[in-house]
Amino acid sequence: MRIVREGWPFIIGCLIAADIFLLCAIFFRIRILIIPAVVFFILTAFCVYFFRDPFRVIPQNDKLVLAPADGRILEVIKGEDAIDAGPVWIIRIFLSVFDPHLQRSPVSGKVRRIEYKRGKFLDARDPKAPFENEQNRIEIDSADGQTRLVVTQIAGLIARRIVCWVREGQTVQAGERIGLIRFGSQVDVVLPRSCQVQVRAGDVITAGDTVIAQR
């Protein structure tokens, strides 16, 4: 199983702590130290699970918009955004601590702009989170130049670290890994109104292979 590189410090740190407590419990015969040893072994297993990078089969169709994250659709609403003069679709995705936390590009194209904004760390399900929480906005122009969309990485109550792996001007492929959020968070997608959205609130989606809209 592939593990993202940002996860290894957590995995190794927890494993070392578990080994230290276990060795102390054995050599110094302090049985109570077995408890923290077990706790850190469990945390090691959790970190391996959390930072997993599942294999995905990416649909080869330029007209499809793919899910940028694993999770559950919180809502699909009409709103406003700078990418379009008229109404746009906004799809909000909640990532629990049990979901892979990689983000993938919804389309093939070029990263037009990246904007990082500091903010609060409200629970990702809080209606104010998309507006007040720390976040990273990635604008992408599709390869055919017909669609501009936005993927926004939003920190949550537990997630306090947003990692962006792309830069402005970079070409990306549909389903390509573009970032990571650590421990519970939200990802928003903004699409032009002309797109035909194919998901609704409550749907469970997976990054890179779930189709969320057609262009």
PDB file of N, CA, C and O in Angstrom, residues 10-77:
ATOM      1  N   PHE A  10       4.815  11.024  11.093  1.00  0.00           N
ATOM      2  CA  PHE A  10       3.833  10.625  12.105  1.00  0.00           C
ATOM      3  C   PHE A  10       3.933   9.123  12.392  1.00  0.00           C
ATOM      4  O   PHE A  10       3.895   8.693  13.547  1.00  0.00           O
ATOM      5  N   ILE A  11       4.047   8.336  11.315  1.00  0.00           N
ATOM      6  CA  ILE A  11       4.109   6.877  11.471  1.00  0.00           C
ATOM      7  C   ILE A  11       5.356   6.471  12.242  1.00  0.00           C
ATOM      8  O   ILE A  11       5.284   5.698  13.213  1.00  0.00           O
ATOM      9  N   ILE A  12       6.499   6.985  11.829  1.00  0.00           N
ATOM     10  CA  ILE A  12       7.760   6.620  12.476  1.00  0.00           C
ATOM     11  C   ILE A  12       7.805   7.134  13.915  1.00  0.00           C
ATOM     12  O   ILE A  12       8.256   6.436  14.834  1.00  0.00           O
ATOM     13  N   GLY A  13       7.317   8.357  14.129  1.00  0.00           N
ATOM     14  CA  GLY A  13       7.305   8.920  15.480  1.00  0.00           C
ATOM     15  C   GLY A  13       6.484   8.086  16.445  1.00  0.00           C
ATOM     16  O   GLY A  13       6.917   7.791  17.573  1.00  0.00           O
ATOM     17  N   CYS A  14       5.282   7.692  16.018  1.00  0.00           N
ATOM     18  CA  CYS A  14       4.416   6.871  16.879  1.00  0.00           C
ATOM     19  C   CYS A  14       5.027   5.496  17.122  1.00  0.00           C
ATOM     20  O   CYS A  14       4.947   4.946  18.231  1.00  0.00           O
ATOM     21  N   LEU A  15       5.649   4.930  16.087  1.00  0.00           N
ATOM     22  CA  LEU A  15       6.253   3.610  16.226  1.00  0.00           C
ATOM     23  C   LEU A  15       7.431   3.639  17.190  1.00  0.00           C
ATOM     24  O   LEU A  15       7.597   2.732  18.028  1.00  0.00           O
ATOM     25  N   ILE A  16       8.254   4.678  17.097  1.00  0.00           N
ATOM     26  CA  ILE A  16       9.398   4.806  18.018  1.00  0.00           C
ATOM     27  C   ILE A  16       8.907   4.950  19.460  1.00  0.00           C
ATOM     28  O   ILE A  16       9.436   4.322  20.385  1.00  0.00           O
ATOM     29  N   ALA A  17       7.880   5.793  19.652  1.00  0.00           N
ATOM     30  CA  ALA A  17       7.333   5.982  21.000  1.00  0.00           C
ATOM     31  C   ALA A  17       6.791   4.663  21.549  1.00  0.00           C
ATOM     32  O   ALA A  17       7.012   4.321  22.730  1.00  0.00           O
ATOM     33  N   ALA A  18       6.109   3.903  20.710  1.00  0.00           N
ATOM     34  CA  ALA A  18       5.558   2.615  21.142  1.00  0.00           C
ATOM     35  C   ALA A  18       6.673   1.659  21.546  1.00  0.00           C
ATOM     36  O   ALA A  18       6.583   0.966  22.579  1.00  0.00           O
ATOM     37  N   ASP A  19       7.745   1.627  20.753  1.00  0.00           N
ATOM     38  CA  ASP A  19       8.867   0.733  21.056  1.00  0.00           C
ATOM     39  C   ASP A  19       9.556   1.126  22.363  1.00  0.00           C
ATOM     40  O   ASP A  19       9.952   0.256  23.160  1.00  0.00           O
ATOM     41  N   ILE A  20       9.710   2.423  22.587  1.00  0.00           N
ATOM     42  CA  ILE A  20      10.369   2.889  23.819  1.00  0.00           C
ATOM     43  C   ILE A  20       9.571   2.464  25.047  1.00  0.00           C
ATOM     44  O   ILE A  20      10.131   1.936  26.023  1.00  0.00           O
ATOM     45  N   PHE A  21       8.251   2.711  25.006  1.00  0.00           N
ATOM     46  CA  PHE A  21       7.419   2.321  26.154  1.00  0.00           C
ATOM     47  C   PHE A  21       7.432   0.808  26.367  1.00  0.00           C
ATOM     48  O   PHE A  21       7.485   0.325  27.499  1.00  0.00           O
ATOM     49  N   LEU A  22       7.405   0.050  25.265  1.00  0.00           N
ATOM     50  CA  LEU A  22       7.393  -1.407  25.384  1.00  0.00           C
ATOM     51  C   LEU A  22       8.706  -1.931  25.956  1.00  0.00           C
ATOM     52  O   LEU A  22       8.711  -2.797  26.847  1.00  0.00           O
ATOM     53  N   LEU A  23       9.821  -1.389  25.480  1.00  0.00           N
ATOM     54  CA  LEU A  23      11.124  -1.833  25.984  1.00  0.00           C
ATOM     55  C   LEU A  23      11.299  -1.470  27.461  1.00  0.00           C
ATOM     56  O   LEU A  23      11.851  -2.264  28.241  1.00  0.00           O
ATOM     57  N   CYS A  24      10.840  -0.272  27.820  1.00  0.00           N
ATOM     58  CA  CYS A  24      10.924   0.121  29.238  1.00  0.00           C
ATOM     59  C   CYS A  24      10.067  -0.795  30.105  1.00  0.00           C
ATOM     60  O   CYS A  24      10.463  -1.159  31.231  1.00  0.00           O
ATOM     61  N   ALA A  25       8.903  -1.165  29.605  1.00  0.00           N
ATOM     62  CA  ALA A  25       8.012  -2.058  30.356  1.00  0.00           C
ATOM     63  C   ALA A  25       8.662  -3.419  30.562  1.00  0.00           C
ATOM     64  O   ALA A  25       8.528  -4.033  31.631  1.00  0.00           O
ATOM     65  N   ILE A  26       9.407  -3.897  29.541  1.00  0.00           N
ATOM     66  CA  ILE A  26      10.048  -5.215  29.618  1.00  0.00           C
ATOM     67  C   ILE A  26      11.291  -5.189  30.502  1.00  0.00           C
ATOM     68  O   ILE A  26      11.439  -6.015  31.419  1.00  0.00           O
ATOM     69  N   PHE A  27      12.177  -4.242  30.241  1.00  0.00           N
ATOM     70  CA  PHE A  27      13.458  -4.233  30.939  1.00  0.00           C
ATOM     71  C   PHE A  27      13.348  -3.741  32.384  1.00  0.00           C
ATOM     72  O   PHE A  27      14.075  -4.207  33.253  1.00  0.00           O
ATOM     73  N   PHE A  28      12.452  -2.779  32.630  1.00  0.00           N
ATOM     74  CA  PHE A  28      12.310  -2.248  33.987  1.00  0.00           C
ATOM     75  C   PHE A  28      11.113  -2.855  34.720  1.00  0.00           C
ATOM     76  O   PHE A  28      10.828  -2.482  35.851  1.00  0.00           O
ATOM     77  N   ARG A  29      10.422  -3.776  34.033  1.00  0.00           N
ATOM     78  CA  ARG A  29       9.284  -4.505  34.612  1.00  0.00           C
ATOM     79  C   ARG A  29       8.227  -3.549  35.171  1.00  0.00           C
ATOM     80  O   ARG A  29       7.713  -3.741  36.278  1.00  0.00           O
ATOM     81  N   ILE A  30       7.925  -2.510  34.407  1.00  0.00           N
ATOM     82  CA  ILE A  30       6.869  -1.563  34.785  1.00  0.00           C
ATOM     83  C   ILE A  30       5.670  -1.831  33.881  1.00  0.00           C
ATOM     84  O   ILE A  30       5.578  -1.329  32.761  1.00  0.00           O
ATOM     85  N   ARG A  31       4.791  -2.668  34.361  1.00  0.00           N
ATOM     86  CA  ARG A  31       3.708  -3.155  33.505  1.00  0.00           C
ATOM     87  C   ARG A  31       2.787  -2.046  32.992  1.00  0.00           C
ATOM     88  O   ARG A  31       2.236  -2.155  31.907  1.00  0.00           O
ATOM     89  N   ILE A  32       2.635  -0.997  33.787  1.00  0.00           N
ATOM     90  CA  ILE A  32       1.704   0.069  33.383  1.00  0.00           C
ATOM     91  C   ILE A  32       2.154   0.757  32.083  1.00  0.00           C
ATOM     92  O   ILE A  32       1.343   1.349  31.362  1.00  0.00           O
ATOM     93  N   LEU A  33       3.463   0.636  31.767  1.00  0.00           N
ATOM     94  CA  LEU A  33       3.964   1.249  30.536  1.00  0.00           C
ATOM     95  C   LEU A  33       3.484   0.524  29.280  1.00  0.00           C
ATOM     96  O   LEU A  33       3.629   1.031  28.163  1.00  0.00           O
ATOM     97  N   ILE A  34       2.926  -0.657  29.467  1.00  0.00           N
ATOM     98  CA  ILE A  34       2.390  -1.383  28.318  1.00  0.00           C
ATOM     99  C   ILE A  34       1.181  -0.635  27.728  1.00  0.00           C
ATOM    100  O   ILE A  34       0.940  -0.669  26.520  1.00  0.00           O
ATOM    101  N   ILE A  35       0.462   0.077  28.591  1.00  0.00           N
ATOM    102  CA  ILE A  35      -0.731   0.807  28.122  1.00  0.00           C
ATOM    103  C   ILE A  35      -0.367   1.877  27.099  1.00  0.00           C
ATOM    104  O   ILE A  35      -0.913   1.888  25.991  1.00  0.00           O
ATOM    105  N   PRO A  36       0.578   2.809  27.419  1.00  0.00           N
ATOM    106  CA  PRO A  36       0.946   3.784  26.388  1.00  0.00           C
ATOM    107  C   PRO A  36       1.593   3.144  25.164  1.00  0.00           C
ATOM    108  O   PRO A  36       1.462   3.649  24.044  1.00  0.00           O
ATOM    109  N   ALA A  37       2.279   2.010  25.364  1.00  0.00           N
ATOM    110  CA  ALA A  37       2.877   1.305  24.222  1.00  0.00           C
ATOM    111  C   ALA A  37       1.783   0.850  23.259  1.00  0.00           C
ATOM    112  O   ALA A  37       1.892   1.032  22.043  1.00  0.00           O
ATOM    113  N   VAL A  38       0.718   0.272  23.812  1.00  0.00           N
ATOM    114  CA  VAL A  38      -0.406  -0.182  22.991  1.00  0.00           C
ATOM    115  C   VAL A  38      -1.076   0.997  22.298  1.00  0.00           C
ATOM    116  O   VAL A  38      -1.425   0.935  21.120  1.00  0.00           O
ATOM    117  N   VAL A  39      -1.240   2.095  23.049  1.00  0.00           N
ATOM    118  CA  VAL A  39      -1.860   3.297  22.482  1.00  0.00           C
ATOM    119  C   VAL A  39      -1.070   3.799  21.270  1.00  0.00           C
ATOM    120  O   VAL A  39      -1.643   4.117  20.219  1.00  0.00           O
ATOM    121  N   PHE A  40       0.252   3.850  21.403  1.00  0.00           N
ATOM    122  CA  PHE A  40       1.074   4.348  20.288  1.00  0.00           C
ATOM    123  C   PHE A  40       1.115   3.365  19.120  1.00  0.00           C
ATOM    124  O   PHE A  40       1.233   3.785  17.962  1.00  0.00           O
ATOM    125  N   PHE A  41       1.012   2.059  19.406  1.00  0.00           N
ATOM    126  CA  PHE A  41       0.923   1.098  18.305  1.00  0.00           C
ATOM    127  C   PHE A  41      -0.388   1.292  17.541  1.00  0.00           C
ATOM    128  O   PHE A  41      -0.424   1.210  16.309  1.00  0.00           O
ATOM    129  N   ILE A  42      -1.468   1.577  18.265  1.00  0.00           N
ATOM    130  CA  ILE A  42      -2.756   1.845  17.619  1.00  0.00           C
ATOM    131  C   ILE A  42      -2.667   3.130  16.786  1.00  0.00           C
ATOM    132  O   ILE A  42      -3.175   3.187  15.656  1.00  0.00           O
ATOM    133  N   LEU A  43      -2.009   4.162  17.351  1.00  0.00           N
ATOM    134  CA  LEU A  43      -1.844   5.413  16.614  1.00  0.00           C
ATOM    135  C   LEU A  43      -0.996   5.204  15.357  1.00  0.00           C
ATOM    136  O   LEU A  43      -1.240   5.827  14.319  1.00  0.00           O
ATOM    137  N   THR A  44      -0.004   4.318  15.447  1.00  0.00           N
ATOM    138  CA  THR A  44       0.820   4.004  14.272  1.00  0.00           C
ATOM    139  C   THR A  44      -0.042   3.405  13.170  1.00  0.00           C
ATOM    140  O   THR A  44       0.035   3.815  12.003  1.00  0.00           O
ATOM    141  N   ALA A  45      -0.893   2.438  13.552  1.00  0.00           N
ATOM    142  CA  ALA A  45      -1.773   1.794  12.577  1.00  0.00           C
ATOM    143  C   ALA A  45      -2.746   2.811  11.978  1.00  0.00           C
ATOM    144  O   ALA A  45      -3.024   2.797  10.769  1.00  0.00           O
ATOM    145  N   PHE A  46      -3.252   3.717  12.830  1.00  0.00           N
ATOM    146  CA  PHE A  46      -4.180   4.735  12.335  1.00  0.00           C
ATOM    147  C   PHE A  46      -3.499   5.656  11.331  1.00  0.00           C
ATOM    148  O   PHE A  46      -4.076   6.011  10.294  1.00  0.00           O
ATOM    149  N   CYS A  47      -2.269   6.080  11.619  1.00  0.00           N
ATOM    150  CA  CYS A  47      -1.553   6.975  10.711  1.00  0.00           C
ATOM    151  C   CYS A  47      -1.275   6.298   9.371  1.00  0.00           C
ATOM    152  O   CYS A  47      -1.354   6.938   8.311  1.00  0.00           O
ATOM    153  N   VAL A  48      -0.950   5.001   9.407  1.00  0.00           N
ATOM    154  CA  VAL A  48      -0.753   4.257   8.162  1.00  0.00           C
ATOM    155  C   VAL A  48      -2.040   4.270   7.354  1.00  0.00           C
ATOM    156  O   VAL A  48      -2.039   4.510   6.139  1.00  0.00           O
ATOM    157  N   TYR A  49      -3.162   4.039   8.032  1.00  0.00           N
ATOM    158  CA  TYR A  49      -4.464   4.024   7.369  1.00  0.00           C
ATOM    159  C   TYR A  49      -4.836   5.410   6.851  1.00  0.00           C
ATOM    160  O   TYR A  49      -5.313   5.561   5.721  1.00  0.00           O
ATOM    161  N   PHE A  50      -4.600   6.429   7.657  1.00  0.00           N
ATOM    162  CA  PHE A  50      -4.991   7.793   7.294  1.00  0.00           C
ATOM    163  C   PHE A  50      -4.209   8.318   6.096  1.00  0.00           C
ATOM    164  O   PHE A  50      -4.762   8.963   5.204  1.00  0.00           O
ATOM    165  N   PHE A  51      -2.897   8.050   6.058  1.00  0.00           N
ATOM    166  CA  PHE A  51      -2.054   8.600   5.011  1.00  0.00           C
ATOM    167  C   PHE A  51      -1.919   7.661   3.808  1.00  0.00           C
ATOM    168  O   PHE A  51      -1.016   7.822   2.995  1.00  0.00           O
ATOM    169  N   ARG A  52      -2.830   6.728   3.670  1.00  0.00           N
ATOM    170  CA  ARG A  52      -2.796   5.830   2.526  1.00  0.00           C
ATOM    171  C   ARG A  52      -3.108   6.579   1.225  1.00  0.00           C
ATOM    172  O   ARG A  52      -3.803   7.588   1.238  1.00  0.00           O
ATOM    173  N   ASP A  53      -2.576   6.074   0.153  1.00  0.00           N
ATOM    174  CA  ASP A  53      -2.785   6.663  -1.171  1.00  0.00           C
ATOM    175  C   ASP A  53      -3.367   5.573  -2.071  1.00  0.00           C
ATOM    176  O   ASP A  53      -2.634   4.872  -2.772  1.00  0.00           O
ATOM    177  N   PRO A  54      -4.698   5.410  -2.062  1.00  0.00           N
ATOM    178  CA  PRO A  54      -5.321   4.302  -2.794  1.00  0.00           C
ATOM    179  C   PRO A  54      -5.130   4.425  -4.308  1.00  0.00           C
ATOM    180  O   PRO A  54      -5.110   5.530  -4.858  1.00  0.00           O
ATOM    181  N   PHE A  55      -5.016   3.282  -4.962  1.00  0.00           N
ATOM    182  CA  PHE A  55      -4.926   3.258  -6.417  1.00  0.00           C
ATOM    183  C   PHE A  55      -6.297   3.587  -6.999  1.00  0.00           C
ATOM    184  O   PHE A  55      -7.318   3.108  -6.515  1.00  0.00           O
ATOM    185  N   ARG A  56      -6.330   4.419  -8.016  1.00  0.00           N
ATOM    186  CA  ARG A  56      -7.579   4.798  -8.661  1.00  0.00           C
ATOM    187  C   ARG A  56      -7.455   4.656 -10.173  1.00  0.00           C
ATOM    188  O   ARG A  56      -6.398   4.963 -10.746  1.00  0.00           O
ATOM    189  N   VAL A  57      -8.541   4.207 -10.792  1.00  0.00           N
ATOM    190  CA  VAL A  57      -8.617   4.138 -12.252  1.00  0.00           C
ATOM    191  C   VAL A  57      -9.265   5.437 -12.728  1.00  0.00           C
ATOM    192  O   VAL A  57     -10.443   5.681 -12.470  1.00  0.00           O
ATOM    193  N   ILE A  58      -8.500   6.272 -13.406  1.00  0.00           N
ATOM    194  CA  ILE A  58      -8.972   7.593 -13.815  1.00  0.00           C
ATOM    195  C   ILE A  58      -9.727   7.504 -15.149  1.00  0.00           C
ATOM    196  O   ILE A  58      -9.168   7.039 -16.146  1.00  0.00           O
ATOM    197  N   PRO A  59     -10.993   7.918 -15.206  1.00  0.00           N
ATOM    198  CA  PRO A  59     -11.744   7.902 -16.467  1.00  0.00           C
ATOM    199  C   PRO A  59     -11.069   8.795 -17.505  1.00  0.00           C
ATOM    200  O   PRO A  59     -10.660   9.911 -17.203  1.00  0.00           O
ATOM    201  N   GLN A  60     -10.957   8.284 -18.721  1.00  0.00           N
ATOM    202  CA  GLN A  60     -10.302   9.035 -19.796  1.00  0.00           C
ATOM    203  C   GLN A  60     -11.355   9.707 -20.675  1.00  0.00           C
ATOM    204  O   GLN A  60     -11.705   9.230 -21.746  1.00  0.00           O
ATOM    205  N   ASN A  61     -11.882  10.812 -20.191  1.00  0.00           N
ATOM    206  CA  ASN A  61     -12.894  11.564 -20.924  1.00  0.00           C
ATOM    207  C   ASN A  61     -12.761  13.029 -20.535  1.00  0.00           C
ATOM    208  O   ASN A  61     -13.013  13.403 -19.385  1.00  0.00           O
ATOM    209  N   ASP A  62     -12.370  13.868 -21.484  1.00  0.00           N
ATOM    210  CA  ASP A  62     -12.101  15.273 -21.194  1.00  0.00           C
ATOM    211  C   ASP A  62     -13.338  16.052 -20.767  1.00  0.00           C
ATOM    212  O   ASP A  62     -13.217  17.164 -20.243  1.00  0.00           O
ATOM    213  N   LYS A  63     -14.512  15.524 -21.006  1.00  0.00           N
ATOM    214  CA  LYS A  63     -15.746  16.230 -20.679  1.00  0.00           C
ATOM    215  C   LYS A  63     -16.209  15.966 -19.243  1.00  0.00           C
ATOM    216  O   LYS A  63     -17.184  16.557 -18.778  1.00  0.00           O
ATOM    217  N   LEU A  64     -15.518  15.079 -18.550  1.00  0.00           N
ATOM    218  CA  LEU A  64     -15.908  14.737 -17.190  1.00  0.00           C
ATOM    219  C   LEU A  64     -15.173  15.605 -16.170  1.00  0.00           C
ATOM    220  O   LEU A  64     -14.017  15.977 -16.363  1.00  0.00           O
ATOM    221  N   VAL A  65     -15.877  15.918 -15.078  1.00  0.00           N
ATOM    222  CA  VAL A  65     -15.254  16.587 -13.939  1.00  0.00           C
ATOM    223  C   VAL A  65     -15.208  15.563 -12.814  1.00  0.00           C
ATOM    224  O   VAL A  65     -16.251  15.052 -12.382  1.00  0.00           O
ATOM    225  N   LEU A  66     -14.020  15.239 -12.337  1.00  0.00           N
ATOM    226  CA  LEU A  66     -13.831  14.180 -11.348  1.00  0.00           C
ATOM    227  C   LEU A  66     -13.800  14.744  -9.926  1.00  0.00           C
ATOM    228  O   LEU A  66     -13.458  15.904  -9.707  1.00  0.00           O
ATOM    229  N   ALA A  67     -14.153  13.900  -8.989  1.00  0.00           N
ATOM    230  CA  ALA A  67     -14.113  14.306  -7.582  1.00  0.00           C
ATOM    231  C   ALA A  67     -12.677  14.617  -7.170  1.00  0.00           C
ATOM    232  O   ALA A  67     -11.771  13.829  -7.449  1.00  0.00           O
ATOM    233  N   PRO A  68     -12.447  15.747  -6.505  1.00  0.00           N
ATOM    234  CA  PRO A  68     -11.099  16.093  -6.067  1.00  0.00           C
ATOM    235  C   PRO A  68     -10.723  15.478  -4.722  1.00  0.00           C
ATOM    236  O   PRO A  68      -9.576  15.575  -4.297  1.00  0.00           O
ATOM    237  N   ALA A  69     -11.698  14.867  -4.058  1.00  0.00           N
ATOM    238  CA  ALA A  69     -11.426  14.346  -2.710  1.00  0.00           C
ATOM    239  C   ALA A  69     -12.348  13.173  -2.388  1.00  0.00           C
ATOM    240  O   ALA A  69     -13.427  13.034  -2.968  1.00  0.00           O
ATOM    241  N   ASP A  70     -11.894  12.340  -1.460  1.00  0.00           N
ATOM    242  CA  ASP A  70     -12.751  11.285  -0.903  1.00  0.00           C
ATOM    243  C   ASP A  70     -13.609  11.907   0.193  1.00  0.00           C
ATOM    244  O   ASP A  70     -13.131  12.764   0.946  1.00  0.00           O
ATOM    245  N   GLY A  71     -14.848  11.459   0.308  1.00  0.00           N
ATOM    246  CA  GLY A  71     -15.682  11.960   1.385  1.00  0.00           C
ATOM    247  C   GLY A  71     -17.161  11.890   1.065  1.00  0.00           C
ATOM    248  O   GLY A  71     -17.600  11.095   0.229  1.00  0.00           O
ATOM    249  N   ARG A  72     -17.916  12.730   1.737  1.00  0.00           N
ATOM    250  CA  ARG A  72     -19.368  12.769   1.569  1.00  0.00           C
ATOM    251  C   ARG A  72     -19.784  14.170   1.157  1.00  0.00           C
ATOM    252  O   ARG A  72     -19.293  15.165   1.691  1.00  0.00           O
ATOM    253  N   ILE A  73     -20.691  14.255   0.198  1.00  0.00           N
ATOM    254  CA  ILE A  73     -21.182  15.552  -0.264  1.00  0.00           C
ATOM    255  C   ILE A  73     -22.036  16.191   0.829  1.00  0.00           C
ATOM    256  O   ILE A  73     -23.046  15.619   1.248  1.00  0.00           O
ATOM    257  N   LEU A  74     -21.609  17.365   1.289  1.00  0.00           N
ATOM    258  CA  LEU A  74     -22.396  18.101   2.282  1.00  0.00           C
ATOM    259  C   LEU A  74     -23.567  18.814   1.624  1.00  0.00           C
ATOM    260  O   LEU A  74     -24.690  18.778   2.113  1.00  0.00           O
ATOM    261  N   GLU A  75     -23.291  19.474   0.501  1.00  0.00           N
ATOM    262  CA  GLU A  75     -24.346  20.187  -0.207  1.00  0.00           C
ATOM    263  C   GLU A  75     -23.890  20.549  -1.617  1.00  0.00           C
ATOM    264  O   GLU A  75     -22.698  20.644  -1.899  1.00  0.00           O
ATOM    265  N   VAL A  76     -24.875  20.732  -2.471  1.00  0.00           N
ATOM    266  CA  VAL A  76     -24.656  21.243  -3.820  1.00  0.00           C
ATOM    267  C   VAL A  76     -25.558  22.460  -3.959  1.00  0.00           C
ATOM    268  O   VAL A  76     -26.782  22.339  -3.917  1.00  0.00           O
ATOM    269  N   ILE A  77     -24.963  23.639  -4.104  1.00  0.00           N
ATOM    270  CA  ILE A  77     -25.759  24.866  -4.091  1.00  0.00           C
ATOM    271  C   ILE A  77     -25.365  25.789  -5.244  1.00  0.00           C
ATOM    272  O   ILE A  77     -24.299  25.641  -5.844  1.00  0.00           O
TER     273      ILE A  77
END
